[in-house]
Amino acid sequence: MTEPTGGAVLGADGLLRCGWGESTDDYRVYHDTEWGRPVHGDDALFERVCLEAFQSGLSWLTILRRREGFRAAFAGFEIGKVAEFGEADKERLLADAGIIRNRAKIEAAIANARVARGLDGGLDALIWQFAADPDRPAPRTPGEVPAVTPESTALAKALKKAGFRFVGPTTAYALMQACGLVDDHLADCHVRTGGRKRRRRS
């Protein structure tokens, strides 16, 4: 049984974590090992841009459970390979039950690869210039976690100016959270506190 404390939730393993990270096993692993940790590298960030775009209008769990299918379908999200996808690849992707078969999002992923391939300085440099202030106070409750920030609005604007699609301010902020440009783990979440377990009352 879990119980709330300061916004975080106590798991069966005695660790406090953000409430969403206790909702399913898939989320627990993603929360504990990946979400909020810095991601670098053009291909790695391209994957996150694509997955956040595919998530639009859906739950992240839907994307997370299809992640390996996406990686197989999109050549491991190697920018150079996806940029070369043509009409046959679009039809292949539209028939692939292992991903979200949305034509507009599939076409956006391919178009975004072509934009990323031509970026001066690369995608990593473009995205990371909008990292939030690392000294920003930690949120104590889910209600203190924003959906949009000035940094995400600026990032979305920069991505759109470069030619990227499906990159509004909300999607950009989700990308920032997932890739460690901002740390939105709650103040007493074990990921932020370095694995500290809840102290038992004597």
Coordinates of N, CA and C in Angstrom, one line a residue, residues 10-196:
L10 N 4.9 6.6 -1.3 CA 5.8 5.6 -0.8 C 5.5 4.3 -1.5
G11 N 6.6 3.7 -2.1 CA 6.4 2.5 -2.8 C 6.6 1.3 -1.9
A12 N 6.3 0.1 -2.4 CA 6.4 -1.1 -1.6 C 7.9 -1.4 -1.3
D13 N 8.8 -0.8 -2.0 CA 10.2 -0.9 -1.8 C 10.8 0.1 -0.8
G14 N 9.9 0.9 -0.2 CA 10.3 1.8 0.8 C 10.8 3.1 0.2
L15 N 10.8 3.3 -1.1 CA 11.3 4.5 -1.7 C 10.2 5.5 -2.0
L16 N 10.4 6.7 -1.8 CA 9.5 7.8 -2.2 C 9.7 8.2 -3.6
R17 N 8.7 8.3 -4.4 CA 8.8 8.7 -5.8 C 7.6 9.5 -6.2
C18 N 7.8 10.2 -7.3 CA 6.7 11.0 -7.9 C 5.5 10.0 -8.1
G19 N 4.3 10.5 -7.8 CA 3.2 9.6 -7.9 C 3.0 8.9 -9.1
W20 N 3.2 9.5 -10.3 CA 3.0 8.8 -11.6 C 4.0 7.7 -11.7
G21 N 5.1 7.8 -11.1 CA 6.2 6.7 -11.1 C 5.8 5.5 -10.4
E22 N 4.7 5.5 -9.6 CA 4.2 4.4 -8.8 C 3.0 3.7 -9.5
S23 N 2.6 4.3 -10.6 CA 1.3 3.9 -11.1 C 1.3 2.5 -11.9
T24 N 2.5 2.3 -12.5 CA 2.6 1.0 -13.2 C 4.1 0.6 -13.2
D25 N 4.4 -0.7 -13.4 CA 5.8 -1.2 -13.4 C 6.6 -0.4 -14.5
D26 N 6.0 -0.2 -15.7 CA 6.7 0.4 -16.8 C 7.1 1.8 -16.3
Y27 N 6.2 2.5 -15.7 CA 6.5 3.9 -15.3 C 7.5 3.9 -14.2
R28 N 7.5 2.9 -13.3 CA 8.4 2.9 -12.2 C 9.8 2.8 -12.7
V29 N 10.1 1.9 -13.7 CA 11.4 1.7 -14.2 C 11.8 3.0 -15.0
Y30 N 10.9 3.5 -15.8 CA 11.2 4.7 -16.5 C 11.5 5.9 -15.6
H31 N 10.7 6.1 -14.6 CA 10.9 7.2 -13.6 C 12.3 7.0 -12.9
D32 N 12.6 5.8 -12.5 CA 13.8 5.6 -11.6 C 15.1 5.6 -12.4
T33 N 15.0 5.3 -13.7 CA 16.3 5.1 -14.4 C 16.5 6.1 -15.5
E34 N 15.5 6.8 -16.0 CA 15.6 7.6 -17.2 C 15.1 9.0 -17.1
W35 N 13.8 9.1 -16.6 CA 13.2 10.5 -16.7 C 13.9 11.5 -15.8
G36 N 14.2 12.6 -16.5 CA 14.9 13.7 -15.7 C 16.4 13.6 -15.7
R37 N 17.0 12.5 -16.3 CA 18.4 12.4 -16.4 C 18.9 13.0 -17.7
P38 N 20.0 13.7 -17.7 CA 20.5 14.3 -18.9 C 20.7 13.4 -20.1
V39 N 20.2 13.8 -21.2 CA 20.3 13.0 -22.5 C 21.1 13.9 -23.4
H40 N 22.2 13.4 -24.0 CA 23.0 14.1 -25.0 C 23.2 13.2 -26.2
G41 N 23.5 13.9 -27.3 CA 23.7 13.2 -28.6 C 22.6 13.5 -29.5
D42 N 22.9 13.8 -30.7 CA 21.8 14.2 -31.7 C 20.8 13.1 -31.9
D43 N 21.2 11.9 -32.1 CA 20.3 10.8 -32.4 C 19.4 10.5 -31.2
A44 N 20.0 10.5 -30.0 CA 19.3 10.2 -28.8 C 18.2 11.3 -28.6
L45 N 18.6 12.5 -28.8 CA 17.6 13.6 -28.6 C 16.5 13.6 -29.7
F46 N 16.9 13.2 -30.9 CA 16.0 13.1 -32.0 C 14.9 12.0 -31.7
E47 N 15.3 10.9 -31.1 CA 14.4 9.9 -30.7 C 13.4 10.5 -29.7
R48 N 13.8 11.3 -28.7 CA 12.9 11.9 -27.7 C 12.0 12.9 -28.4
V49 N 12.5 13.7 -29.3 CA 11.7 14.7 -30.1 C 10.5 13.9 -30.8
C50 N 10.9 12.8 -31.5 CA 9.9 12.0 -32.2 C 8.9 11.4 -31.3
L51 N 9.3 10.8 -30.2 CA 8.4 10.1 -29.3 C 7.5 11.1 -28.6
E52 N 8.0 12.3 -28.2 CA 7.1 13.3 -27.6 C 6.1 13.7 -28.6
A53 N 6.4 13.8 -29.9 CA 5.5 14.2 -30.9 C 4.4 13.2 -31.1
F54 N 4.8 11.9 -31.1 CA 3.9 10.8 -31.3 C 2.9 10.7 -30.0
Q55 N 3.4 11.1 -28.9 CA 2.7 11.1 -27.7 C 1.5 12.1 -27.7
S56 N 1.6 13.1 -28.4 CA 0.6 14.2 -28.4 C -0.8 13.6 -28.6
G57 N -1.6 13.9 -27.6 CA -3.0 13.4 -27.6 C -3.2 12.0 -27.0
L58 N -2.1 11.4 -26.6 CA -2.1 10.0 -26.1 C -1.4 10.0 -24.7
S59 N -1.4 8.9 -24.0 CA -0.7 8.8 -22.7 C 0.8 8.4 -23.1
W60 N 1.7 8.8 -22.2 CA 3.1 8.5 -22.4 C 3.3 7.0 -22.3
L61 N 2.4 6.3 -21.5 CA 2.5 4.9 -21.3 C 2.3 4.2 -22.6
T62 N 1.4 4.7 -23.4 CA 1.2 4.1 -24.8 C 2.4 4.1 -25.6
I63 N 3.2 5.2 -25.5 CA 4.4 5.3 -26.3 C 5.5 4.5 -25.7
L64 N 5.6 4.5 -24.4 CA 6.7 3.7 -23.7 C 6.6 2.3 -24.0
R65 N 5.4 1.7 -24.0 CA 5.2 0.3 -24.3 C 5.4 -0.1 -25.8
R66 N 5.5 0.9 -26.6 CA 5.8 0.7 -28.0 C 7.2 1.2 -28.4
R67 N 8.0 1.5 -27.4 CA 9.3 2.2 -27.7 C 10.2 1.3 -28.6
E68 N 10.3 0.0 -28.3 CA 11.1 -0.9 -29.1 C 10.6 -1.0 -30.5
G69 N 9.3 -1.0 -30.6 CA 8.7 -1.0 -31.9 C 9.1 0.2 -32.7
F70 N 9.0 1.3 -32.1 CA 9.4 2.6 -32.7 C 10.9 2.5 -33.2
R71 N 11.7 2.0 -32.3 CA 13.2 2.0 -32.6 C 13.4 1.1 -33.8
A72 N 12.7 0.0 -33.8 CA 12.9 -0.9 -35.0 C 12.4 -0.3 -36.3
A73 N 11.2 0.3 -36.2 CA 10.6 0.9 -37.4 C 11.4 2.1 -37.9
F74 N 12.0 2.9 -37.0 CA 12.7 4.1 -37.4 C 14.2 4.0 -37.3
A75 N 14.7 2.8 -37.7 CA 16.2 2.6 -37.8 C 17.0 3.1 -36.6
G76 N 16.4 2.8 -35.4 CA 17.1 3.2 -34.2 C 17.2 4.7 -34.0
F77 N 16.3 5.4 -34.8 CA 16.3 6.9 -34.7 C 17.6 7.5 -35.1
E78 N 18.3 6.9 -36.0 CA 19.5 7.5 -36.6 C 19.1 8.5 -37.6
I79 N 19.5 9.8 -37.3 CA 19.0 10.9 -38.1 C 19.3 10.7 -39.6
G80 N 20.5 10.3 -39.9 CA 20.9 10.1 -41.3 C 20.1 9.1 -42.0
K81 N 19.7 8.0 -41.3 CA 18.9 7.0 -42.0 C 17.4 7.4 -42.1
V82 N 16.9 8.0 -41.1 CA 15.4 8.4 -41.2 C 15.3 9.5 -42.2
A83 N 16.3 10.4 -42.3 CA 16.2 11.5 -43.3 C 16.1 10.9 -44.7
E84 N 16.5 9.7 -44.9 CA 16.5 9.1 -46.3 C 15.2 8.3 -46.5
F85 N 14.3 8.2 -45.6 CA 13.1 7.5 -45.8 C 12.2 8.1 -46.9
G86 N 11.6 7.3 -47.7 CA 10.8 7.8 -48.8 C 9.4 7.3 -48.7
E87 N 8.7 7.3 -49.8 CA 7.3 6.9 -49.8 C 7.1 5.5 -49.4
A88 N 7.9 4.6 -49.8 CA 7.8 3.2 -49.4 C 7.9 3.0 -47.9
D89 N 8.8 3.8 -47.3 CA 9.0 3.7 -45.9 C 7.7 4.3 -45.2
K90 N 7.1 5.3 -45.7 CA 5.9 5.9 -45.1 C 4.8 4.8 -45.1
E91 N 4.7 4.1 -46.2 CA 3.6 3.1 -46.3 C 3.9 1.9 -45.3
R92 N 5.2 1.6 -45.2 CA 5.6 0.5 -44.3 C 5.3 0.9 -42.9
L93 N 5.6 2.2 -42.5 CA 5.3 2.6 -41.2 C 3.8 2.7 -40.9
L94 N 3.0 3.1 -41.9 CA 1.6 3.1 -41.7 C 1.0 1.7 -41.5
A95 N 1.7 0.7 -41.9 CA 1.2 -0.7 -41.8 C 1.8 -1.3 -40.5
D96 N 2.6 -0.7 -39.8 CA 3.4 -1.3 -38.7 C 2.6 -1.1 -37.4
A97 N 2.0 -2.3 -36.9 CA 1.2 -2.3 -35.7 C 2.1 -2.0 -34.4
G98 N 3.4 -2.0 -34.6 CA 4.2 -1.8 -33.4 C 4.4 -0.3 -33.0
I99 N 3.9 0.6 -33.8 CA 4.0 2.0 -33.6 C 2.6 2.7 -33.6
I100 N 2.6 4.0 -33.4 CA 1.3 4.7 -33.6 C 1.2 5.1 -35.1
R101 N 0.2 4.6 -35.8 CA 0.1 4.7 -37.2 C -0.7 6.0 -37.5
N102 N 0.0 7.1 -37.4 CA -0.6 8.4 -37.7 C 0.2 9.1 -38.8
R103 N -0.4 9.3 -39.9 CA 0.3 9.7 -41.1 C 1.0 11.1 -40.8
A104 N 0.3 12.0 -40.2 CA 0.9 13.3 -40.0 C 2.2 13.2 -39.1
K105 N 2.1 12.4 -38.1 CA 3.2 12.3 -37.2 C 4.4 11.5 -37.8
I106 N 4.1 10.5 -38.6 CA 5.1 9.8 -39.3 C 5.8 10.7 -40.3
E107 N 5.1 11.5 -41.1 CA 5.7 12.4 -42.0 C 6.5 13.5 -41.3
A108 N 6.0 13.9 -40.1 CA 6.7 14.9 -39.3 C 8.1 14.3 -38.8
A109 N 8.1 13.1 -38.4 CA 9.3 12.5 -37.9 C 10.4 12.4 -39.1
I110 N 9.9 12.1 -40.3 CA 10.9 12.1 -41.4 C 11.3 13.5 -41.8
A111 N 10.4 14.4 -41.8 CA 10.8 15.8 -42.1 C 11.7 16.4 -41.0
N112 N 11.4 16.0 -39.8 CA 12.3 16.5 -38.7 C 13.7 15.9 -38.8
A113 N 13.8 14.7 -39.3 CA 15.1 14.1 -39.4 C 15.9 14.9 -40.5
R114 N 15.3 15.3 -41.5 CA 15.9 16.1 -42.6 C 16.4 17.4 -42.1
V115 N 15.5 18.0 -41.2 CA 15.9 19.3 -40.6 C 17.1 19.1 -39.7
A116 N 17.0 18.1 -38.8 CA 18.1 17.8 -37.9 C 19.4 17.5 -38.6
R117 N 19.4 16.8 -39.7 CA 20.6 16.5 -40.5 C 21.3 17.8 -40.9
G118 N 20.5 18.8 -41.2 CA 21.1 20.0 -41.8 C 21.4 21.1 -40.8
L119 N 21.2 20.8 -39.5 CA 21.4 21.8 -38.5 C 22.9 22.2 -38.3
D120 N 23.2 23.5 -38.3 CA 24.5 23.9 -38.0 C 24.7 23.8 -36.5
G121 N 25.7 23.0 -36.1 CA 26.0 22.8 -34.7 C 25.3 21.6 -34.1
G122 N 24.3 21.1 -34.8 CA 23.6 19.9 -34.3 C 22.4 20.1 -33.4
L123 N 21.6 19.1 -33.2 CA 20.4 19.1 -32.4 C 20.7 19.3 -30.9
D124 N 21.8 18.6 -30.5 CA 22.1 18.7 -29.1 C 22.4 20.1 -28.6
A125 N 23.2 20.9 -29.4 CA 23.5 22.2 -29.1 C 22.2 23.1 -29.1
L126 N 21.3 22.9 -30.1 CA 20.1 23.7 -30.3 C 19.2 23.5 -29.0
I127 N 19.0 22.2 -28.6 CA 18.1 22.0 -27.5 C 18.7 22.4 -26.2
W128 N 19.9 22.1 -25.9 CA 20.5 22.3 -24.6 C 20.7 23.7 -24.2
Q129 N 20.7 24.6 -25.2 CA 20.9 26.0 -24.8 C 19.7 26.6 -24.1
F130 N 18.6 25.8 -24.0 CA 17.4 26.2 -23.3 C 17.2 25.5 -22.0
A131 N 18.2 24.9 -21.5 CA 18.1 24.2 -20.2 C 17.7 25.2 -19.1
A132 N 16.9 24.7 -18.2 CA 16.4 25.6 -17.1 C 17.5 25.8 -16.1
D133 N 17.3 26.8 -15.2 CA 18.3 27.1 -14.1 C 18.4 25.9 -13.2
P134 N 19.5 25.3 -13.0 CA 19.7 24.1 -12.2 C 19.4 24.4 -10.7
D135 N 19.3 25.7 -10.3 CA 19.1 26.1 -8.9 C 17.6 26.4 -8.7
R136 N 16.8 26.1 -9.7 CA 15.3 26.4 -9.5 C 14.8 25.5 -8.4
P137 N 14.0 26.0 -7.5 CA 13.5 25.2 -6.4 C 12.8 24.0 -6.8
A138 N 13.0 22.9 -6.1 CA 12.3 21.6 -6.5 C 10.8 21.7 -6.2
P139 N 10.0 21.2 -7.1 CA 8.5 21.2 -6.8 C 8.2 20.2 -5.6
R140 N 7.3 20.6 -4.7 CA 7.0 19.7 -3.6 C 5.8 18.9 -3.8
T141 N 4.9 19.4 -4.7 CA 3.7 18.6 -5.1 C 3.5 18.6 -6.6
P142 N 2.7 17.7 -7.1 CA 2.5 17.7 -8.6 C 1.9 19.0 -9.1
G143 N 1.2 19.7 -8.3 CA 0.6 21.0 -8.7 C 1.6 22.1 -8.9
E144 N 2.8 21.9 -8.4 CA 3.8 22.9 -8.6 C 4.7 22.6 -9.8
V145 N 4.4 21.5 -10.5 CA 5.1 21.2 -11.8 C 4.4 21.9 -12.9
P146 N 5.0 22.8 -13.6 CA 4.4 23.5 -14.7 C 4.2 22.6 -16.0
A147 N 3.3 23.1 -16.8 CA 3.1 22.4 -18.1 C 3.9 23.1 -19.2
V148 N 4.1 24.4 -19.0 CA 4.8 25.2 -20.0 C 5.7 26.2 -19.2
T149 N 6.8 26.6 -19.7 CA 7.7 27.6 -19.1 C 8.2 28.5 -20.1
P150 N 8.8 29.6 -19.7 CA 9.4 30.5 -20.7 C 10.5 29.8 -21.5
E151 N 11.2 28.9 -20.9 CA 12.3 28.1 -21.6 C 11.7 27.2 -22.6
S152 N 10.6 26.5 -22.3 CA 10.0 25.6 -23.3 C 9.3 26.4 -24.4
T153 N 8.8 27.5 -24.1 CA 8.2 28.4 -25.2 C 9.3 28.8 -26.1
A154 N 10.5 29.2 -25.6 CA 11.6 29.6 -26.4 C 12.1 28.5 -27.2
L155 N 12.2 27.3 -26.6 CA 12.7 26.1 -27.3 C 11.8 25.7 -28.4
A156 N 10.5 25.7 -28.2 CA 9.5 25.4 -29.3 C 9.7 26.4 -30.4
K157 N 9.8 27.7 -30.1 CA 10.0 28.7 -31.1 C 11.2 28.4 -31.9
A158 N 12.3 28.1 -31.3 CA 13.6 27.8 -32.0 C 13.5 26.6 -32.9
L159 N 12.8 25.6 -32.4 CA 12.7 24.3 -33.2 C 11.8 24.6 -34.4
K160 N 10.7 25.3 -34.2 CA 9.8 25.6 -35.3 C 10.5 26.5 -36.3
K161 N 11.3 27.5 -35.8 CA 12.0 28.3 -36.8 C 13.0 27.5 -37.6
A162 N 13.6 26.5 -37.0 CA 14.5 25.6 -37.8 C 13.8 24.7 -38.8
G163 N 12.4 24.5 -38.5 CA 11.7 23.7 -39.5 C 11.0 22.5 -38.9
F164 N 11.2 22.3 -37.6 CA 10.6 21.1 -36.9 C 9.1 21.2 -36.8
R165 N 8.4 20.1 -36.8 CA 7.0 20.0 -36.7 C 6.6 19.3 -35.4
F166 N 5.4 19.5 -34.9 CA 4.9 18.9 -33.7 C 5.7 19.2 -32.5
V167 N 6.1 20.5 -32.3 CA 7.0 20.9 -31.2 C 6.4 22.2 -30.5
G168 N 5.2 22.1 -30.0 CA 4.7 23.2 -29.3 C 5.3 23.4 -27.9
P169 N 5.0 24.4 -27.2 CA 5.6 24.7 -25.9 C 5.4 23.6 -24.9
T170 N 4.2 22.9 -24.9 CA 3.9 21.9 -23.9 C 4.7 20.6 -24.3
T171 N 4.8 20.3 -25.6 CA 5.6 19.2 -26.0 C 7.1 19.4 -25.7
A172 N 7.5 20.7 -25.9 CA 8.9 21.0 -25.7 C 9.2 20.9 -24.2
Y173 N 8.2 21.2 -23.3 CA 8.5 21.1 -21.9 C 8.6 19.6 -21.5
A174 N 7.7 18.8 -22.0 CA 7.8 17.4 -21.7 C 9.2 16.8 -22.2
L175 N 9.7 17.3 -23.3 CA 11.0 16.9 -23.8 C 12.1 17.4 -22.8
M176 N 12.0 18.6 -22.3 CA 12.9 19.1 -21.3 C 12.9 18.3 -20.1
Q177 N 11.7 17.9 -19.6 CA 11.6 17.1 -18.4 C 12.3 15.7 -18.6
A178 N 11.9 15.1 -19.7 CA 12.4 13.7 -20.0 C 13.9 13.7 -20.2
C179 N 14.5 14.7 -20.8 CA 15.9 14.7 -21.1 C 16.8 15.4 -20.1
G180 N 16.3 15.8 -19.0 CA 17.1 16.4 -18.0 C 17.5 17.8 -18.1
L181 N 16.8 18.6 -19.0 CA 17.0 20.0 -19.1 C 16.4 20.7 -17.9
V182 N 15.5 20.0 -17.2 CA 14.9 20.5 -16.0 C 14.7 19.3 -15.1
D183 N 14.9 19.4 -13.8 CA 14.6 18.3 -12.9 C 13.3 18.6 -12.2
D184 N 12.3 17.9 -12.6 CA 10.9 18.0 -12.0 C 10.6 16.9 -11.1
H185 N 11.5 16.1 -10.7 CA 11.3 15.1 -9.6 C 10.9 15.9 -8.4
L186 N 9.9 15.4 -7.6 CA 9.4 16.1 -6.5 C 10.6 16.2 -5.4
A187 N 10.5 17.2 -4.5 CA 11.5 17.4 -3.6 C 11.9 16.2 -2.8
D188 N 11.0 15.4 -2.4 CA 11.3 14.2 -1.6 C 11.3 12.9 -2.3
C189 N 11.3 13.0 -3.7 CA 11.4 11.8 -4.5 C 12.8 11.2 -4.3
H190 N 12.9 9.9 -4.3 CA 14.3 9.3 -4.0 C 15.3 9.6 -5.2
V191 N 14.8 9.8 -6.4 CA 15.7 10.1 -7.5 C 16.4 11.4 -7.2
R192 N 15.7 12.4 -6.7 CA 16.3 13.7 -6.4 C 17.1 13.6 -5.1
T193 N 16.7 12.8 -4.2 CA 17.4 12.8 -2.9 C 18.5 11.8 -2.8
G194 N 18.8 11.1 -3.9 CA 19.9 10.1 -3.9 C 19.5 8.8 -3.3
G195 N 18.3 8.4 -3.4 CA 17.9 7.0 -3.0 C 17.5 6.9 -1.5
R196 N 17.3 8.0 -0.9 CA 16.9 8.0 0.5 C 15.5 7.3 0.7

